[in-house]
Short mmCIF file of N, CA and C in Angstrom, two decimals:
data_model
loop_
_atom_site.label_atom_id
_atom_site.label_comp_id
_atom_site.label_asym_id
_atom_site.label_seq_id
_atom_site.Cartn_x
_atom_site.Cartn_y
_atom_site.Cartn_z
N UNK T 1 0.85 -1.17 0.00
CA UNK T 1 0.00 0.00 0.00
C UNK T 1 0.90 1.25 0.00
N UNK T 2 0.35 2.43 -0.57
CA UNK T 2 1.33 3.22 -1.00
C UNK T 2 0.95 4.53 0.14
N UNK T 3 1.82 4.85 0.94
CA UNK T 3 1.24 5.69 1.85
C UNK T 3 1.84 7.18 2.04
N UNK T 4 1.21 7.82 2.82
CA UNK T 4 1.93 9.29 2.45
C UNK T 4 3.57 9.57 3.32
N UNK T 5 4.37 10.60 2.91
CA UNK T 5 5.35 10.51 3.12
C UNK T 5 5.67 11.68 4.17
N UNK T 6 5.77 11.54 5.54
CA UNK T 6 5.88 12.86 6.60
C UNK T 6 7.37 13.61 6.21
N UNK T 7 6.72 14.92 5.70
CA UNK T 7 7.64 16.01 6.24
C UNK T 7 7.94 16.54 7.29
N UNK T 8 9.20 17.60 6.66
CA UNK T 8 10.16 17.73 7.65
C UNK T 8 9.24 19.03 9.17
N UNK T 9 9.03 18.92 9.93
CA UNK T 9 7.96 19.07 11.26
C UNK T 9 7.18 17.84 11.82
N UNK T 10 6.83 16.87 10.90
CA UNK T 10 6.15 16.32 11.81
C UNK T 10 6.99 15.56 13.18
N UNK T 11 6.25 15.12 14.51
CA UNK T 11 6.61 14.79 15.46
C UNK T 11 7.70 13.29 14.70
N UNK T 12 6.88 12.28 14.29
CA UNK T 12 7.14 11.30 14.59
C UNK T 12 8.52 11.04 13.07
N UNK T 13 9.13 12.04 12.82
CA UNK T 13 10.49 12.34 11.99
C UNK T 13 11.36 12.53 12.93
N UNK T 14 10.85 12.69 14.65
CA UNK T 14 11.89 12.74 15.84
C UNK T 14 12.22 12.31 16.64
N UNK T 15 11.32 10.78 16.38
CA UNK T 15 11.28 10.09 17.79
C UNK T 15 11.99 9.13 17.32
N UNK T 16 12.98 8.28 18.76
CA UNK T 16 13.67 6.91 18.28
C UNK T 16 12.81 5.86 18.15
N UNK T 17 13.04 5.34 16.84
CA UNK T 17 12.05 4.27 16.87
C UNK T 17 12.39 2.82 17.05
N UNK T 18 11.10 2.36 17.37
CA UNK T 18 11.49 0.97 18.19
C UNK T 18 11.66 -0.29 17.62
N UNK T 19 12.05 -1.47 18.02
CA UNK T 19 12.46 -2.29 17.52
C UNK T 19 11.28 -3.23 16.96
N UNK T 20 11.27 -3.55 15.80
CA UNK T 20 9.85 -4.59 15.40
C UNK T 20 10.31 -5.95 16.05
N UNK T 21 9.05 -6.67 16.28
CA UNK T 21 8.86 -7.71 16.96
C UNK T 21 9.57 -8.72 15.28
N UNK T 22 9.93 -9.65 15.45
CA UNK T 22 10.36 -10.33 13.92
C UNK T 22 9.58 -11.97 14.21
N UNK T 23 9.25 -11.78 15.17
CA UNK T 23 7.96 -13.12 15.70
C UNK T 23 6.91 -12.74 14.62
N UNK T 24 6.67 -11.46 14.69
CA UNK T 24 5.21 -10.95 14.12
C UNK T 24 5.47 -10.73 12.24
N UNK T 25 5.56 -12.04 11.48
CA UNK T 25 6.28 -11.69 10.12
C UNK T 25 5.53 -11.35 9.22
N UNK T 26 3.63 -11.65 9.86
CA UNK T 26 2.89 -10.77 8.66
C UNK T 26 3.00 -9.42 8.30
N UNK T 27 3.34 -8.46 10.00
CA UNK T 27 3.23 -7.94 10.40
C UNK T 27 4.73 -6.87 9.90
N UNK T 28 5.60 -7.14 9.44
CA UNK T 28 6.67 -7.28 9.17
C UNK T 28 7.27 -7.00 7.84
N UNK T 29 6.20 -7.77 7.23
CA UNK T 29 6.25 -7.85 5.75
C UNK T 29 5.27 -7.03 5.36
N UNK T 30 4.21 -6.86 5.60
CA UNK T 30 3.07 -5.79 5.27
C UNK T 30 4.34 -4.35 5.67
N UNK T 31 4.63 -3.92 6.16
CA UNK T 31 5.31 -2.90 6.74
C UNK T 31 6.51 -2.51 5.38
N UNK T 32 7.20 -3.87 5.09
CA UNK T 32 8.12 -4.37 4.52
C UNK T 32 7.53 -3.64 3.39
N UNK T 33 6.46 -4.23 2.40
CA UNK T 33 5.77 -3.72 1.25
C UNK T 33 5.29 -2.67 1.45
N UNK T 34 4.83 -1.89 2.17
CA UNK T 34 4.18 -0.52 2.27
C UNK T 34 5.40 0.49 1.67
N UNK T 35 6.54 0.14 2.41
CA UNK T 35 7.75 0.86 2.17
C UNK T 35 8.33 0.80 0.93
N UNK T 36 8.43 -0.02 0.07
CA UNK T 36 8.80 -0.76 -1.52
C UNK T 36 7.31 -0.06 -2.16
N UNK T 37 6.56 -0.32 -1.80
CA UNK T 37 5.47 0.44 -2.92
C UNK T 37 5.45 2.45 -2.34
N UNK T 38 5.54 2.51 -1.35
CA UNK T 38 5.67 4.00 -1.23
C UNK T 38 6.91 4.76 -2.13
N UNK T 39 8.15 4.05 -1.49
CA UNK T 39 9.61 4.07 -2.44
C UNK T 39 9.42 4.28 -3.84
N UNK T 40 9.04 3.25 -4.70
CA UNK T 40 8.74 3.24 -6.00
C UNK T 40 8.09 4.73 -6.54
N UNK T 41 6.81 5.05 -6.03
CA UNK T 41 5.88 6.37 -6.29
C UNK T 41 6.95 7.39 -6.11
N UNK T 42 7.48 7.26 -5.01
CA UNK T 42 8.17 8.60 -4.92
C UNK T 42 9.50 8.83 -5.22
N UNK T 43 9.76 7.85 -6.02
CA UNK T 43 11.24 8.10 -7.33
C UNK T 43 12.34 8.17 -5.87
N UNK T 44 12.43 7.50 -4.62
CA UNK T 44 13.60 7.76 -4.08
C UNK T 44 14.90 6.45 -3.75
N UNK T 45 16.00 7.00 -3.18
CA UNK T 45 16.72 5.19 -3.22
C UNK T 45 16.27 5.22 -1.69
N UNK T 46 16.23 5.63 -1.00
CA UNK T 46 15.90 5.07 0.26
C UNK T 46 14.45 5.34 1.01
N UNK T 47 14.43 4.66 1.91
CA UNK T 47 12.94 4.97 2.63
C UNK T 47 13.07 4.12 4.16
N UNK T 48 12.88 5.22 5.35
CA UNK T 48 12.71 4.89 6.76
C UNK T 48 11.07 4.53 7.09
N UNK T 49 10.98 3.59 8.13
CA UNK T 49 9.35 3.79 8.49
C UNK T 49 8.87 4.34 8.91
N UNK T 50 9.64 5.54 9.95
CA UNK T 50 8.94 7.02 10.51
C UNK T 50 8.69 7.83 9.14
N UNK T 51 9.33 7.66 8.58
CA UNK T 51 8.96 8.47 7.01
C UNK T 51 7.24 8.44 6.52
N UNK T 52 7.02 7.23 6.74
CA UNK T 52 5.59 6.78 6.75
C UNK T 52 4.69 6.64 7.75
N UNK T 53 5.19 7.16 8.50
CA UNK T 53 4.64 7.31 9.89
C UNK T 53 4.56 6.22 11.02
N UNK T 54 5.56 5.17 10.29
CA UNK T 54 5.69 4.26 11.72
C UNK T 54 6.92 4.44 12.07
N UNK T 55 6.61 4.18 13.67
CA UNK T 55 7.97 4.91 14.69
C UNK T 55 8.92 3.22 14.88
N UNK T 56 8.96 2.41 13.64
CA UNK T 56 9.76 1.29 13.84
C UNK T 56 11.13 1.30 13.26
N UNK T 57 11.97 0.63 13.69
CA UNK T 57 13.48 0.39 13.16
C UNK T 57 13.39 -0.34 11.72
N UNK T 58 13.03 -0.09 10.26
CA UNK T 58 13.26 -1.26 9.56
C UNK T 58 13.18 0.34 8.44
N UNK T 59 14.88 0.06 7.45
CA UNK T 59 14.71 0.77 6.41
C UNK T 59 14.71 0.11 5.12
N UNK T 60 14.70 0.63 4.05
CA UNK T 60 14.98 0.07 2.63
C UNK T 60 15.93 1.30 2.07
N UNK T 61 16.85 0.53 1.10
CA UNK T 61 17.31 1.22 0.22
C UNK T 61 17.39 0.86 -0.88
N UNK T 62 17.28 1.13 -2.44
CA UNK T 62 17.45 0.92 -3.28
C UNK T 62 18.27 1.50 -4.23
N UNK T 63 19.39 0.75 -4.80
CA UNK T 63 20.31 2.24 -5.22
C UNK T 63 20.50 1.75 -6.71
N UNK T 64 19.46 0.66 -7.20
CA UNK T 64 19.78 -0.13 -8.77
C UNK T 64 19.48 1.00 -9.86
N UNK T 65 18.74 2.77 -9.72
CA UNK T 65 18.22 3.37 -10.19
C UNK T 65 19.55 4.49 -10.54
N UNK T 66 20.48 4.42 -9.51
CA UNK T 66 22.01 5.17 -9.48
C UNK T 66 23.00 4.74 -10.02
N UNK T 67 22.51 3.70 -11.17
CA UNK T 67 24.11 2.30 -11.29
C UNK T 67 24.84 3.16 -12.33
N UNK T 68 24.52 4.12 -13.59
CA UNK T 68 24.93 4.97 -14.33
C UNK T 68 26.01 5.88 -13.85
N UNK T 69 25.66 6.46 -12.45
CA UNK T 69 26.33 7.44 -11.71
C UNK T 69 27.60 6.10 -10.77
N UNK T 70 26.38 5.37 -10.33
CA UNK T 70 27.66 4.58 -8.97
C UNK T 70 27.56 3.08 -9.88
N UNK T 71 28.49 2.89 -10.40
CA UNK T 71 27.95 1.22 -11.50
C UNK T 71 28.24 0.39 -9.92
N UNK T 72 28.76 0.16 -8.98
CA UNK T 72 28.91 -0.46 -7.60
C UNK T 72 27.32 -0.55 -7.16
N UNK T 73 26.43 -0.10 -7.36
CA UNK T 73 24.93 -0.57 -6.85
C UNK T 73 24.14 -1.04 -7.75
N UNK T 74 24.85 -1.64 -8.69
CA UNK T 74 24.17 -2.24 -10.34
C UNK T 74 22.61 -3.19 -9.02
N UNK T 75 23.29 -3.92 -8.31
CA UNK T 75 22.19 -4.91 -7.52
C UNK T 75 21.98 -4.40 -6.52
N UNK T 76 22.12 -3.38 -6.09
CA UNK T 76 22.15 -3.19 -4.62
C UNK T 76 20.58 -2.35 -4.21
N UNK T 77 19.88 -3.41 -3.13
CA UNK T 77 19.15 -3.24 -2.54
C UNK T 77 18.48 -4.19 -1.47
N UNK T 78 18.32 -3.25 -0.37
CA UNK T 78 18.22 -4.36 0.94
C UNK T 78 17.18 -3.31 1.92
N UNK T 79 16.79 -4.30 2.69
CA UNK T 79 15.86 -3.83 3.47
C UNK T 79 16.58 -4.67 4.94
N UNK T 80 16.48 -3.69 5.88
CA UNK T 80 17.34 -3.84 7.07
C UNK T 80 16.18 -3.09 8.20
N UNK T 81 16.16 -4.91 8.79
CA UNK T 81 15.50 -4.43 9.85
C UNK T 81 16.06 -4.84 11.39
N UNK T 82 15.90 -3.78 12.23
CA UNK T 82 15.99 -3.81 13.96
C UNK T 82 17.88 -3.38 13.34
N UNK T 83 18.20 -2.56 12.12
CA UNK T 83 19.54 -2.32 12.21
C UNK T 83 20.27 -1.61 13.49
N UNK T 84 21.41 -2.13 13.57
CA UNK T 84 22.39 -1.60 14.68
C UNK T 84 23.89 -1.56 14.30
N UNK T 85 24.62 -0.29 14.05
CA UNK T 85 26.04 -0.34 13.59
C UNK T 85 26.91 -0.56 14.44
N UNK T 86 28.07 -1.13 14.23
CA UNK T 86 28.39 -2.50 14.28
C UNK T 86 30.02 -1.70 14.83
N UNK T 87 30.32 -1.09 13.68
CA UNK T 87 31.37 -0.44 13.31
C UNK T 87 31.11 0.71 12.38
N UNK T 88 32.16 1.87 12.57
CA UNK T 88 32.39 3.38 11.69
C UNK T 88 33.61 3.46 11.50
N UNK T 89 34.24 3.56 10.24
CA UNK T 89 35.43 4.10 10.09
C UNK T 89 35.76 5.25 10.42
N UNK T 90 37.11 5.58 10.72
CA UNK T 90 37.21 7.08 11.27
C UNK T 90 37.41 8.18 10.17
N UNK T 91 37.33 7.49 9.01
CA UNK T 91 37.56 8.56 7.95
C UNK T 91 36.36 8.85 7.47
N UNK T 92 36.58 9.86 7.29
CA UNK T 92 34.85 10.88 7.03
C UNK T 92 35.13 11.07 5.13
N UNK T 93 33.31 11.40 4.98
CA UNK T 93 33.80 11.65 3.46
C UNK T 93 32.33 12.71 3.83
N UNK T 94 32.26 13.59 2.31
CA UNK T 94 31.34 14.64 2.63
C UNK T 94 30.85 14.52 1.04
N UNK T 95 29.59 14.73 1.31
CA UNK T 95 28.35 14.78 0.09
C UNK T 95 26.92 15.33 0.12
N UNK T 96 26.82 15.69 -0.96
CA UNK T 96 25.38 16.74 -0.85
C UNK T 96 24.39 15.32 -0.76
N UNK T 97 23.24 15.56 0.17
CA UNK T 97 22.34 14.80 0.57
C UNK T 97 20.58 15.42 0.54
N UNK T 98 19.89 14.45 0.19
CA UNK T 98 18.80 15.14 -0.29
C UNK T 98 17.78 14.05 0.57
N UNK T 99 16.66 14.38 0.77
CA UNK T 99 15.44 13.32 1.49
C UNK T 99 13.91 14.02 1.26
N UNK T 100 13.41 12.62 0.69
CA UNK T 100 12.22 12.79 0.35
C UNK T 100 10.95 13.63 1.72
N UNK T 101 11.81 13.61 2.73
CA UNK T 101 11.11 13.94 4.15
C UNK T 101 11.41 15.45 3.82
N UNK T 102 12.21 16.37 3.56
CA UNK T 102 12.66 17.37 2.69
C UNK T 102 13.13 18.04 1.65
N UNK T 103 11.59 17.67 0.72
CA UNK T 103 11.75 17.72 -0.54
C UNK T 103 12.35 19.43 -0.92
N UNK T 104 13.21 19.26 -1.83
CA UNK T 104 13.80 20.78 -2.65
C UNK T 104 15.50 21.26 -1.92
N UNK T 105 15.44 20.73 -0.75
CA UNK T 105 16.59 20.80 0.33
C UNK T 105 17.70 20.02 -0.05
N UNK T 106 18.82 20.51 -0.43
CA UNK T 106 20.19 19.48 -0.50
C UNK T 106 21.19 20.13 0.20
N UNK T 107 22.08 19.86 0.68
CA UNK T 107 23.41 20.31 1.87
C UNK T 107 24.39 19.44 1.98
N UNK T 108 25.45 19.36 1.76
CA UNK T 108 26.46 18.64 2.40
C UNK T 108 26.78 18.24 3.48
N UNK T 109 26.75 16.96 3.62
CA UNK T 109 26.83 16.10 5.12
C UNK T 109 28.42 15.18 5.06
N UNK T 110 28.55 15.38 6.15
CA UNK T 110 30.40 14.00 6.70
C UNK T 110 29.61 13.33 7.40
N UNK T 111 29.96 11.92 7.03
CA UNK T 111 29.48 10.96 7.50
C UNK T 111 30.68 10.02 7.44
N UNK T 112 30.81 8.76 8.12
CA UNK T 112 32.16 8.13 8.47
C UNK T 112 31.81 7.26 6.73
N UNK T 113 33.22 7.47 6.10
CA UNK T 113 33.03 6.18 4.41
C UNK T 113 32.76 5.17 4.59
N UNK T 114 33.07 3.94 5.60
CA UNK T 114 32.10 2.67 5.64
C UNK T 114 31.46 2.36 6.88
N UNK T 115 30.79 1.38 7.32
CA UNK T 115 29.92 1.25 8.50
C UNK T 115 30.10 -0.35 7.93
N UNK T 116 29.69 -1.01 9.38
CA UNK T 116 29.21 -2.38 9.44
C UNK T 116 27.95 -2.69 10.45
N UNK T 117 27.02 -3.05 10.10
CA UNK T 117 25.66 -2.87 10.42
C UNK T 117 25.40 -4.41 10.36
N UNK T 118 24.30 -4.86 11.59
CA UNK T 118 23.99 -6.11 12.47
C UNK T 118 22.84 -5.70 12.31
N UNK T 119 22.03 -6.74 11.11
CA UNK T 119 20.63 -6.41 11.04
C UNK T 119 19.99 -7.72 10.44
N UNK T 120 18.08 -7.46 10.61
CA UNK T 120 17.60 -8.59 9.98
C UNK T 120 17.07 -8.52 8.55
N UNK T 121 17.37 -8.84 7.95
CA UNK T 121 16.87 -8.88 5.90
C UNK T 121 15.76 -9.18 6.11
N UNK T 122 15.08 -9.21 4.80
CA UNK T 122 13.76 -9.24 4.52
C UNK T 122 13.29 -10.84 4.68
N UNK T 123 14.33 -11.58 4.70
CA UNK T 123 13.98 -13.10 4.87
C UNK T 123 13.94 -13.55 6.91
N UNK T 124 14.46 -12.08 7.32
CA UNK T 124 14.33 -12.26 9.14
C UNK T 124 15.39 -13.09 8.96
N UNK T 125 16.72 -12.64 8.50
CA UNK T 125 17.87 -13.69 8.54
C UNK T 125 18.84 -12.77 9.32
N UNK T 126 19.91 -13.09 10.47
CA UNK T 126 20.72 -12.16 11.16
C UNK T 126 21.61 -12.03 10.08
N UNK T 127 22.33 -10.89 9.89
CA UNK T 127 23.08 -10.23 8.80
C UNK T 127 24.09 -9.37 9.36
N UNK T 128 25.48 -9.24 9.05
CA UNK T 128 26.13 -8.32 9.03
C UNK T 128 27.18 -8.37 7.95
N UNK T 129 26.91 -6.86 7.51
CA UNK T 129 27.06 -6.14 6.52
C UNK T 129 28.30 -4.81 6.41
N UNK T 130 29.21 -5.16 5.74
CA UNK T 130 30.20 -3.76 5.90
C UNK T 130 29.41 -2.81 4.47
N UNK T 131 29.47 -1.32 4.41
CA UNK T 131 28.81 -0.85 3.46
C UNK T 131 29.76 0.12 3.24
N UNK T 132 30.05 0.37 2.37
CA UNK T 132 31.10 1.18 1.70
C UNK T 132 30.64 2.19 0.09
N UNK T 133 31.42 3.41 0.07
CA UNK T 133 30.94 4.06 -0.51
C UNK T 133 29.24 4.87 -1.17
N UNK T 134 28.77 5.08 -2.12
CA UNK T 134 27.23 5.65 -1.90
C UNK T 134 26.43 4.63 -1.19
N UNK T 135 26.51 3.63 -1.26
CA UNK T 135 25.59 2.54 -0.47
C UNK T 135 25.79 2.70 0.99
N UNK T 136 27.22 3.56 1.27
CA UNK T 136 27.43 3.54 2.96
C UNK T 136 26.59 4.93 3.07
N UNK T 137 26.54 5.62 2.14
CA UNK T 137 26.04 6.87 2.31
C UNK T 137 24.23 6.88 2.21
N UNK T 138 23.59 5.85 1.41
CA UNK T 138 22.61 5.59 1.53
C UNK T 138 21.81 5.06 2.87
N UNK T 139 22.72 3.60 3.22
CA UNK T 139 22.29 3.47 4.68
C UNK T 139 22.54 4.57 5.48
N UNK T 140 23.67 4.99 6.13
CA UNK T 140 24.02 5.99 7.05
C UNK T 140 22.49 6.89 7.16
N UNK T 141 21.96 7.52 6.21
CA UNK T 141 20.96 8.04 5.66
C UNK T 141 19.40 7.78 6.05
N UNK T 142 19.75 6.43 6.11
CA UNK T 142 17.95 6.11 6.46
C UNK T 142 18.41 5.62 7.95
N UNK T 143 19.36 5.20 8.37
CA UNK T 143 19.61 4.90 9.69
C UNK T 143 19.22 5.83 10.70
N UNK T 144 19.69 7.25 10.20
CA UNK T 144 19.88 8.30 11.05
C UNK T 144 18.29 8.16 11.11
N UNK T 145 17.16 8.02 10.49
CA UNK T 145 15.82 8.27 10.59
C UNK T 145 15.43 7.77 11.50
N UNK T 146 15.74 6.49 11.71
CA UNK T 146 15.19 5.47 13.24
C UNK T 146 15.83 5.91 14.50
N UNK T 147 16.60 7.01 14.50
CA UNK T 147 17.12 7.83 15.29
C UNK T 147 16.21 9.42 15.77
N UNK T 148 16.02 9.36 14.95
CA UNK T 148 15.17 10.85 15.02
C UNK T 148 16.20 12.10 14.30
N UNK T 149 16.67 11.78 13.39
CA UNK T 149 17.70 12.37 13.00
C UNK T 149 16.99 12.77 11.27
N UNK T 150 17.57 14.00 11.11
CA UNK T 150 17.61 14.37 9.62
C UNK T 150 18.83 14.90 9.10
N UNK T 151 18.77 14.43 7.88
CA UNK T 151 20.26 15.03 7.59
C UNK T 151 20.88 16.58 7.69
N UNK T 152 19.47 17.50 7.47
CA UNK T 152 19.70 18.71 7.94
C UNK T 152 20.01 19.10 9.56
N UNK T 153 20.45 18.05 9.95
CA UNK T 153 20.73 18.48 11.41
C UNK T 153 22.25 18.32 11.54
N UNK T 154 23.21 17.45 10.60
CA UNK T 154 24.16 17.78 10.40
C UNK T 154 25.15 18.62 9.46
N UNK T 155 24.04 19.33 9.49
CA UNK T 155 24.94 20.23 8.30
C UNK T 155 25.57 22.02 9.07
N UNK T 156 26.29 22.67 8.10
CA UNK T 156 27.06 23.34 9.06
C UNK T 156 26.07 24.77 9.22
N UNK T 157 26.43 25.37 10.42
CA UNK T 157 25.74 26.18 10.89
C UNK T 157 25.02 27.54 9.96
N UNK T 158 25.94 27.78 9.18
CA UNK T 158 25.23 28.60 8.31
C UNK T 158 24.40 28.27 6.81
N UNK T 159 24.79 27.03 6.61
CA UNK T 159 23.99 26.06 5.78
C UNK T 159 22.75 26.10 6.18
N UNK T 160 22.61 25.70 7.04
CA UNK T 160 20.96 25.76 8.33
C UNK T 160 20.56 26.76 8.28
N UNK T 161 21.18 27.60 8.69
CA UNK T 161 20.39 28.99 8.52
C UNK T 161 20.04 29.54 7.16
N UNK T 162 20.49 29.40 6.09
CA UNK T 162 20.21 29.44 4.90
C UNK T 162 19.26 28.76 4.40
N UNK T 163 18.52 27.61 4.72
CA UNK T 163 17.86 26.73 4.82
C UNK T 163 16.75 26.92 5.15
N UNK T 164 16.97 27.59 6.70
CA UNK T 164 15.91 27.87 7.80
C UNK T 164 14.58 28.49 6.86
N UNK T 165 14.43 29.00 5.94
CA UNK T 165 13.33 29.40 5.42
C UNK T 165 12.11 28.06 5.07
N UNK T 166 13.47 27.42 3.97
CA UNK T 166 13.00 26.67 3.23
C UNK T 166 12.19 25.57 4.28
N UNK T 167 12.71 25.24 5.35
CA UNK T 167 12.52 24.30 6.27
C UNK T 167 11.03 24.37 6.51
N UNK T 168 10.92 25.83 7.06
CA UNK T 168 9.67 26.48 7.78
C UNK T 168 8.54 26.26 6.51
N UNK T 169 8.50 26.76 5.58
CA UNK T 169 7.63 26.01 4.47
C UNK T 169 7.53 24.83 4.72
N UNK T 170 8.10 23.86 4.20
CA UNK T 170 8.18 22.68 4.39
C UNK T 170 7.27 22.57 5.68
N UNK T 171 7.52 22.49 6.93
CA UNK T 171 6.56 21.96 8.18
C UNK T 171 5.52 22.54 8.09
N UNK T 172 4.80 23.56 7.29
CA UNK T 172 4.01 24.26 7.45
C UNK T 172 3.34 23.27 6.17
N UNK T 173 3.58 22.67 5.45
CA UNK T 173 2.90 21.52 4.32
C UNK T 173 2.91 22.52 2.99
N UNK T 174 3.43 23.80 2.91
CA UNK T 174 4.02 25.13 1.61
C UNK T 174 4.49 24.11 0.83
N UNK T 175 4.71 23.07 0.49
CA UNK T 175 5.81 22.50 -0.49
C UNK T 175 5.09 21.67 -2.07
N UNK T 176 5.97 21.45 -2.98
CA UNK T 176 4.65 21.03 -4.03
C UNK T 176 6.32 19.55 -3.78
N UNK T 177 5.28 18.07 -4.10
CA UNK T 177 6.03 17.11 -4.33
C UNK T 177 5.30 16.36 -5.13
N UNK T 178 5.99 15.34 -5.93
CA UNK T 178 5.22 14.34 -7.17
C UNK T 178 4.66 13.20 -6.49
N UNK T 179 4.86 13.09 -4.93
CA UNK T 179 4.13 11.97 -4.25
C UNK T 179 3.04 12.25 -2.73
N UNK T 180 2.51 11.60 -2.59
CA UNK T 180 1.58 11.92 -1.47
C UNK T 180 2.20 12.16 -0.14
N UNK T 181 1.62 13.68 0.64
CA UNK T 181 2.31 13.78 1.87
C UNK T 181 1.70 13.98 2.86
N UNK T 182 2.39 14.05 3.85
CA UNK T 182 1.72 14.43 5.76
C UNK T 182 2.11 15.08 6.28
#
């Protein structure tokens, strides 16, 4: 089911969200597909479930739509649920970052270049995963969401403030997007 996508104000874009039960796999997978059919409509590679308004730990990314730009995500796509990083490299890399939760908004974010992440796949299989390059930058990305985190919160101080307009539209629902919102 294809559901609407919360912008940047609403509450539940701030809360940490909690861990899904993986006992409960209808429950799981319905959640699972809501997110893959929302994703699709709204042309993005990634998607959190607070994005959609559930306050649970389980993201998707899809990056097979970027393989032109990154040929390294020719296959790459996974859905990671109850994720927990594992490991961060200490070397930082920096890139303009964009989210469907703040549509029109892009800024440059440092984020550590790989991560290793302890999570369950879409088959509820334990997984760990080192992620490197745009794919580290993709997860890093929807991770921060089950955090209560947006990428505009790491960006540098006068970036933000430059922003700060655009933002305030945005929570106020001012924004035009090609997919359904909240």
């Amino acid at each position: 089911m294809i559901r609407p996508i919360y912008l940047y104000g609403k509450e539940v874009l701030r809360e940490v969200a909690q861990n899904v039960d993986i006992a409960d796999k209808d429950a799981v997978s319905a959640l699972v597909a809501d997110l893959k059919d929302t994703l699709v409509v709204a042309d993005g590679c990634g998607l959190a479930a607070p994005q959609i308004g559930v306050s649970s730990r389980v993201v998707i990314v899809d990056g097979t739509e970027l393989v032109d730009t990154y040929p390294e995500l020719k296959d790459f796509r996974r859905t990671l649920i109850n994720p927990e990083v594992t490991e961060e490299s200490p070397v930082k890399c920096v890139y303009s970052e964009g989210c469907l939760s703040v549509p029109g908004v892009y800024a440059d974010v440092t984020r550590p270049k790989a991560i290793t992440v302890r999570y369950y796949d879409e088959s509820l299989q334990l997984v760990e995963e080192r992620f490197e390059g745009f794919a580290c930058r993709m997860v890093q990305h929807e991770l921060d969401h089950l955090d209560g985190k947006l990428f505009v919160d790491k960006v540098a101080p006068i970036r933000k403030k430059i922003i700060s307009k655009k933002l305030l539209l945005i929570s106020k629902g001012l924004v035009s997007t090609s997919y359904k919102t909240k």
